[in-house]
Amino acid sequence: MPCNQFPCTAALCLMSLFLLQVELLRSKRGTRFYRAHCTDSETSAVRSFGDTWLRWRGQRVEYCRCASKGRERCHIVPVVNCYVSQCYNGGTCKEAVYTSDYICQCPPGFSGSQCEINTNEQCVVGQGEGYRGTWSISNSGAECINWNSTSLRGRRFTARKVDASSLGLGNHNFCRNPDNDNTPWCYIYRGTQIVWEFCNLPKCPKDKNQECAQASGQSYRGTKSVTKSGSRCLPWDTPVLKRKLYNAWRSDALEQGLGSHSFCRNPDGDEGPWCHTYKNMQLTWELCDIPRCREFIIIVWTTCGQRLDNTLNRPAFRMFGGRESDITEQPWQAVINVYQSRLKKHFHRCGGVLIDSCWVLSAAHCFEDNAKVEKLEVILGRTFRKQNSSSEQIFKVEKYWIHEKFNNETFDNDIALLKLKTDIGICAINSPEVFPACLPERGLVLPDWTECEISGYGKNSEFSAEYSERVKRGYVRLWPRERCIPDVLSGRPVTSNMLCAGDTRGLDDACKGDSGGPLVCKNKDQMTLMGVISWGDGCGQKDKPGVYTRVPHYIDWIDGKIKASPV
């Protein structure tokens, strides 16, 4: 009908014709007509007309666009590493060169556009706020609706919500709990209506120690999400934390317990579990009020110097430049770290030797700077120096003693004793990964050329930039006293309180960072601590031994300190 038959302006008339055309476009025989969607056959992800995304095609990346009639139009594009990772759980982030689109290469067990979906998660912890598994059936047996479906437009929780990724919502139909309800839920069709319904997900078995912290709480994986002052914790994947050191996008986030949740964690070895929070409109962090675990299985220390592999015929693991070992092969090995306030993290200082539940021997020169006792940390049972482990035991130090006659020039009397902190009368718990070495009898001397073991996390070579990431073990032999002389050690004095040991092949030796660690020798079918790693002339040089503090000379000193300071 022509516009001039209506008393309206030309602009209004044209608008009416436009709306009529739009209505005709979307109408078809009295029913609404929508353009076809693109559905991924592998992930069931649903995309609307015009949506773009990246996908892997073998080792290359394709840029795709959802065209008309549900057709995908894709072509290969170059990618680079993301400036800021968008991937969870250690996924590798790649960004298209000419667009802001990114894609994640997920580690085994994870999927999703951001590696946020844990395909191995079969149960929920607590109320399931952090559940990221693949369950997609409601209590009534109905299939869940994809959170990205257009039928959910206008609903409060969808994949198009601004903070959807933090809530676990995405282009999938898996059960989630974005509103802190009693348990994960999803939207379903009930007749012609869309309703929500809880999912029939099993609860994870409760660990009696889950809601308490052992030692400093680095292994804490509970669900407390409130700070000591009562402030609510922010999720570790909150966008404001993108540039913080500890967030859900770290490559080691999974090992640190960080993810799409707001539970308290201790990824940096602080005093206890903590979280990011807002205080007075300022982003900050605060410790959480989590009780210490007190229910320990007490095991009487009836023996020492034992391990799963109690032989000396295994291959030698060199201290530098060679093969690696496992903590079960030297369960008395300790790591001594020092906390640096400016960087808010612990750094490796020296090795140590567990000699009893609450006592660790080390080298005096490791504490020449008179490090404050509250900044010290002792880790037992860890194969990888920087990685948390279910077998590890972490302790603060109550007190430490440096030998009163320690000479920082000659390194005579280079021995120190650390007392671990506890409030239950016991510290280290006997296990395959944590076990004390035997102290020798007073004045014990073993035959020359006796084969012994050294271990530690020290440098692989004299000029290595980094300490070893994994504990190492090496074999050395006790040198005769007449060969342990200044002439073979660049003129440095050797006292009666020292012993020499080395590998005549020049293959195995202690190096920087191993100081304070053990020299253990088999004596009466037990691994006995004959020396503490002290000093040397370089690392692994042929015909140059390492020098060790002669432990049999200090049994009275050790006994005196322990008796004067009972646990």
Short mmCIF file of C-alpha atoms in Angstrom, two decimals, residues 143-416:
data_model
loop_
_atom_site.label_atom_id
_atom_site.label_comp_id
_atom_site.label_asym_id
_atom_site.label_seq_id
_atom_site.Cartn_x
_atom_site.Cartn_y
_atom_site.Cartn_z
CA GLU A 143 19.29 -33.97 29.03
CA CYS A 144 20.65 -30.55 30.00
CA ILE A 145 20.33 -27.62 27.58
CA ASN A 146 23.55 -26.09 26.20
CA TRP A 147 24.35 -22.96 28.23
CA ASN A 148 24.96 -21.15 24.92
CA SER A 149 21.58 -22.08 23.40
CA THR A 150 19.50 -19.21 22.03
CA SER A 151 16.51 -20.63 23.88
CA LEU A 152 18.12 -19.45 27.14
CA ARG A 153 18.30 -15.81 26.11
CA GLY A 154 16.96 -13.65 28.89
CA ARG A 155 17.87 -16.18 31.57
CA ARG A 156 20.13 -15.10 34.41
CA PHE A 157 22.83 -17.72 33.86
CA THR A 158 24.00 -18.43 30.31
CA ALA A 159 27.27 -18.78 28.42
CA ARG A 160 26.87 -15.16 27.28
CA LYS A 161 27.07 -13.81 30.82
CA VAL A 162 30.05 -11.49 31.33
CA ASP A 163 31.67 -13.69 33.98
CA ALA A 164 30.52 -16.97 32.42
CA SER A 165 33.98 -18.56 32.27
CA SER A 166 34.55 -17.92 35.99
CA LEU A 167 31.24 -19.64 36.72
CA GLY A 168 32.05 -22.64 34.56
CA LEU A 169 29.43 -21.73 31.95
CA GLY A 170 30.33 -22.14 28.30
CA ASN A 171 29.39 -23.71 25.00
CA HIS A 172 28.40 -27.03 26.61
CA ASN A 173 25.52 -28.58 28.52
CA PHE A 174 27.34 -29.81 31.64
CA CYS A 175 25.91 -29.33 35.14
CA ARG A 176 27.23 -26.31 37.03
CA ASN A 177 26.51 -24.34 40.21
CA PRO A 178 26.96 -20.66 39.24
CA ASP A 179 24.72 -19.28 42.03
CA ASN A 180 26.09 -21.24 45.02
CA ASP A 181 22.98 -23.42 45.26
CA ASN A 182 22.97 -26.73 47.12
CA THR A 183 24.49 -28.68 44.24
CA PRO A 184 25.16 -28.32 40.46
CA TRP A 185 22.10 -27.92 38.22
CA CYS A 186 21.12 -27.13 34.64
CA TYR A 187 18.22 -25.96 32.46
CA ILE A 188 16.05 -28.62 30.86
CA TYR A 189 12.93 -28.81 28.67
CA ARG A 190 9.79 -29.89 30.49
CA GLY A 191 7.11 -30.11 27.84
CA THR A 192 7.18 -26.75 26.11
CA GLN A 193 8.63 -24.98 29.17
CA ILE A 194 12.25 -24.35 30.12
CA VAL A 195 12.91 -25.01 33.82
CA TRP A 196 15.95 -25.70 35.95
CA GLU A 197 16.66 -28.87 37.89
CA PHE A 198 19.39 -30.24 40.12
CA CYS A 199 21.72 -32.85 38.66
CA ASN A 200 22.07 -36.32 40.08
CA LEU A 201 25.78 -36.03 40.84
CA PRO A 202 27.53 -38.14 43.49
CA LYS A 203 29.36 -36.42 46.35
CA CYS A 204 33.08 -36.98 46.70
CA PRO A 205 34.07 -39.00 49.81
CA LYS A 206 34.97 -36.69 52.66
CA ASP A 207 38.60 -36.62 53.67
CA LYS A 208 38.84 -36.05 57.41
CA ASN A 209 41.89 -33.83 56.84
CA GLN A 210 40.40 -31.93 53.90
CA GLU A 211 39.17 -28.99 55.97
CA CYS A 212 42.34 -28.61 58.02
CA ALA A 213 45.84 -27.57 57.03
CA GLN A 214 48.97 -29.65 57.51
CA ALA A 215 52.05 -27.58 58.32
CA SER A 216 51.79 -24.35 56.25
CA GLY A 217 48.85 -25.69 54.25
CA GLN A 218 50.47 -25.95 50.81
CA SER A 219 48.67 -29.26 50.31
CA TYR A 220 45.33 -27.88 51.57
CA ARG A 221 42.52 -28.64 49.09
CA GLY A 222 39.48 -27.80 51.22
CA THR A 223 36.57 -25.49 50.42
CA LYS A 224 37.02 -22.61 52.88
CA SER A 225 36.55 -19.36 50.95
CA VAL A 226 36.46 -16.68 53.68
CA THR A 227 39.43 -14.74 55.08
CA LYS A 228 40.29 -14.25 58.75
CA SER A 229 38.48 -10.90 58.75
CA GLY A 230 35.37 -12.42 57.20
CA SER A 231 35.87 -11.11 53.66
CA ARG A 232 34.75 -13.36 50.82
CA CYS A 233 37.54 -14.72 48.63
CA LEU A 234 37.65 -13.87 44.94
CA PRO A 235 37.72 -16.75 42.45
CA TRP A 236 41.24 -17.44 41.26
CA ASP A 237 40.07 -16.79 37.69
CA THR A 238 38.51 -13.40 38.36
CA PRO A 239 39.58 -11.11 35.46
CA VAL A 240 41.20 -8.60 37.86
CA LEU A 241 43.74 -11.29 38.80
CA LYS A 242 44.97 -11.76 35.21
CA ARG A 243 48.24 -10.00 35.91
CA LYS A 244 48.70 -11.28 39.45
CA LEU A 245 51.42 -13.85 40.04
CA TYR A 246 49.02 -16.47 41.37
CA ASN A 247 45.85 -17.10 39.38
CA ALA A 248 44.01 -19.90 37.57
CA TRP A 249 45.91 -19.30 34.32
CA ARG A 250 49.36 -20.27 35.64
CA SER A 251 50.96 -23.21 33.88
CA ASP A 252 51.20 -25.00 37.26
CA ALA A 253 47.75 -23.92 38.49
CA LEU A 254 46.49 -27.49 38.74
CA GLU A 255 49.40 -28.58 40.95
CA GLN A 256 48.97 -25.46 43.10
CA GLY A 257 45.25 -26.14 43.59
CA LEU A 258 44.25 -22.95 41.74
CA GLY A 259 41.28 -23.03 39.40
CA SER A 260 37.80 -21.77 38.70
CA HIS A 261 36.90 -21.50 42.38
CA SER A 262 37.43 -19.18 45.36
CA PHE A 263 38.84 -21.68 47.87
CA CYS A 264 41.78 -20.66 50.06
CA ARG A 265 45.14 -21.97 48.88
CA ASN A 266 48.84 -21.50 49.66
CA PRO A 267 50.69 -21.63 46.32
CA ASP A 268 53.69 -19.61 47.51
CA GLY A 269 54.50 -21.28 50.83
CA ASP A 270 53.20 -18.43 52.98
CA GLU A 271 52.26 -18.85 56.65
CA GLY A 272 49.03 -20.56 55.63
CA PRO A 273 46.33 -20.72 52.95
CA TRP A 274 45.16 -17.32 51.68
CA CYS A 275 43.16 -15.72 48.89
CA HIS A 276 42.67 -12.48 46.99
CA THR A 277 39.89 -10.23 48.26
CA TYR A 278 38.62 -6.66 48.26
CA LYS A 279 39.11 -4.44 51.30
CA ASN A 280 37.95 -0.85 51.31
CA MET A 281 37.52 -1.05 47.53
CA GLN A 282 41.15 -2.12 47.16
CA LEU A 283 42.32 -5.45 45.74
CA THR A 284 44.51 -7.20 48.31
CA TRP A 285 45.17 -10.64 49.81
CA GLU A 286 44.55 -12.06 53.26
CA LEU A 287 45.20 -15.26 55.17
CA CYS A 288 42.30 -17.61 55.82
CA ASP A 289 41.38 -18.96 59.24
CA ILE A 290 41.89 -22.68 58.65
CA PRO A 291 42.54 -25.01 61.61
CA ARG A 292 45.66 -27.14 61.73
CA CYS A 293 45.29 -30.89 61.29
CA ARG A 294 45.83 -32.66 64.60
CA GLU A 295 44.83 -36.25 63.89
CA PHE A 296 48.05 -37.93 62.89
CA ILE A 297 48.80 -41.60 62.74
CA ILE A 298 51.65 -41.83 65.22
CA ILE A 299 54.36 -44.26 64.15
CA VAL A 300 57.13 -45.10 66.60
CA TRP A 301 60.56 -44.55 65.13
CA THR A 302 61.95 -48.00 65.92
CA THR A 303 64.62 -47.94 63.23
CA CYS A 304 66.45 -45.67 60.81
CA GLY A 305 68.41 -45.80 57.61
CA GLN A 306 65.85 -47.97 55.77
CA ARG A 307 64.11 -47.40 52.43
CA LEU A 308 62.14 -49.18 49.73
CA ASP A 309 65.37 -49.70 47.78
CA ASN A 310 67.79 -50.76 50.52
CA THR A 311 70.57 -51.84 48.18
CA LEU A 312 73.57 -50.11 46.71
CA ASN A 313 73.47 -51.89 43.35
CA ARG A 314 71.12 -49.50 41.60
CA PRO A 315 72.45 -47.18 38.84
CA ALA A 316 74.23 -44.08 40.14
CA PHE A 317 72.34 -40.80 39.77
CA ARG A 318 74.84 -38.02 39.37
CA MET A 319 74.67 -34.80 41.28
CA PHE A 320 75.51 -32.79 38.19
CA GLY A 321 74.85 -33.21 34.50
CA GLY A 322 73.35 -36.68 34.82
CA ARG A 323 70.37 -38.82 35.61
CA GLU A 324 67.70 -38.15 38.21
CA SER A 325 66.45 -39.99 41.27
CA ASP A 326 63.32 -40.40 43.40
CA ILE A 327 62.87 -39.28 47.00
CA THR A 328 62.11 -42.88 48.10
CA GLU A 329 65.75 -43.69 47.37
CA GLN A 330 66.93 -41.08 49.91
CA PRO A 331 63.92 -40.45 52.21
CA TRP A 332 66.11 -38.62 54.75
CA GLN A 333 66.87 -35.83 52.24
CA ALA A 334 65.47 -32.44 53.31
CA VAL A 335 65.09 -29.12 51.49
CA ILE A 336 65.75 -25.95 53.48
CA ASN A 337 64.14 -22.81 52.04
CA VAL A 338 64.25 -19.17 53.14
CA TYR A 339 61.33 -16.78 52.71
CA GLN A 340 62.04 -13.48 50.94
CA SER A 341 59.46 -10.88 51.99
CA ARG A 342 59.98 -8.62 48.99
CA LEU A 343 59.18 -11.38 46.51
CA LYS A 344 56.70 -13.11 48.84
CA LYS A 345 58.06 -16.59 48.19
CA HIS A 346 60.54 -19.15 49.50
CA PHE A 347 63.88 -19.77 47.82
CA HIS A 348 66.14 -22.81 48.02
CA ARG A 349 68.97 -22.33 50.51
CA CYS A 350 70.52 -25.73 51.32
CA GLY A 351 69.97 -29.41 51.81
CA GLY A 352 69.49 -31.14 55.13
CA VAL A 353 69.29 -34.61 56.69
CA LEU A 354 66.41 -35.92 58.80
CA ILE A 355 67.90 -37.71 61.84
CA ASP A 356 64.76 -37.92 63.99
CA SER A 357 61.10 -36.91 63.80
CA CYS A 358 61.72 -33.26 64.72
CA TRP A 359 65.44 -32.88 64.05
CA VAL A 360 67.38 -32.06 60.87
CA LEU A 361 71.15 -31.71 60.44
CA SER A 362 72.68 -29.28 57.95
CA ALA A 363 75.81 -27.20 57.36
CA ALA A 364 76.62 -24.17 59.51
CA HIS A 365 77.69 -22.06 56.52
CA CYS A 366 74.09 -22.22 55.24
CA PHE A 367 73.10 -19.89 58.10
CA GLU A 368 76.01 -17.44 58.11
CA ASP A 369 73.56 -14.59 57.49
CA ASN A 370 71.76 -15.46 60.76
CA ALA A 371 68.49 -16.01 58.90
CA LYS A 372 65.44 -15.38 61.08
CA VAL A 373 63.96 -18.65 62.24
CA GLU A 374 60.43 -17.66 61.21
CA LYS A 375 61.59 -17.35 57.59
CA LEU A 376 62.92 -20.89 57.40
CA GLU A 377 61.00 -23.82 55.95
CA VAL A 378 61.93 -27.50 55.80
CA ILE A 379 60.37 -29.77 53.18
CA LEU A 380 60.56 -33.57 53.36
CA GLY A 381 59.30 -36.20 50.93
CA ARG A 382 59.48 -34.17 47.72
CA THR A 383 61.08 -35.56 44.55
CA PHE A 384 60.64 -32.33 42.56
CA ARG A 385 61.99 -29.30 44.40
CA LYS A 386 59.28 -26.82 43.31
CA GLN A 387 56.29 -29.13 42.87
CA ASN A 388 53.84 -30.01 45.59
CA SER A 389 53.40 -33.72 46.25
CA SER A 390 50.91 -35.81 48.21
CA SER A 391 53.89 -37.38 50.02
CA GLU A 392 55.50 -34.13 51.15
CA GLN A 393 55.67 -32.91 54.74
CA ILE A 394 56.40 -29.21 55.27
CA PHE A 395 57.50 -27.67 58.57
CA LYS A 396 58.40 -24.34 60.07
CA VAL A 397 61.55 -24.21 62.19
CA GLU A 398 61.27 -23.58 65.93
CA LYS A 399 64.98 -23.02 66.54
CA TYR A 400 68.36 -23.78 65.04
CA TRP A 401 71.92 -24.03 66.38
CA ILE A 402 75.19 -23.34 64.55
CA HIS A 403 78.21 -25.03 66.07
CA GLU A 404 79.84 -22.61 68.50
CA LYS A 405 83.29 -23.18 67.00
CA PHE A 406 82.33 -22.88 63.36
CA ASN A 407 85.07 -21.11 61.36
CA ASN A 408 83.64 -19.37 58.30
CA GLU A 409 87.06 -19.19 56.65
CA THR A 410 88.20 -22.80 56.96
CA PHE A 411 84.68 -24.27 57.37
CA ASP A 412 85.91 -26.22 60.42
CA ASN A 413 82.95 -27.48 62.54
CA ASP A 414 80.59 -26.84 59.62
CA ILE A 415 77.47 -28.31 61.20
CA ALA A 416 74.06 -26.99 62.25
#
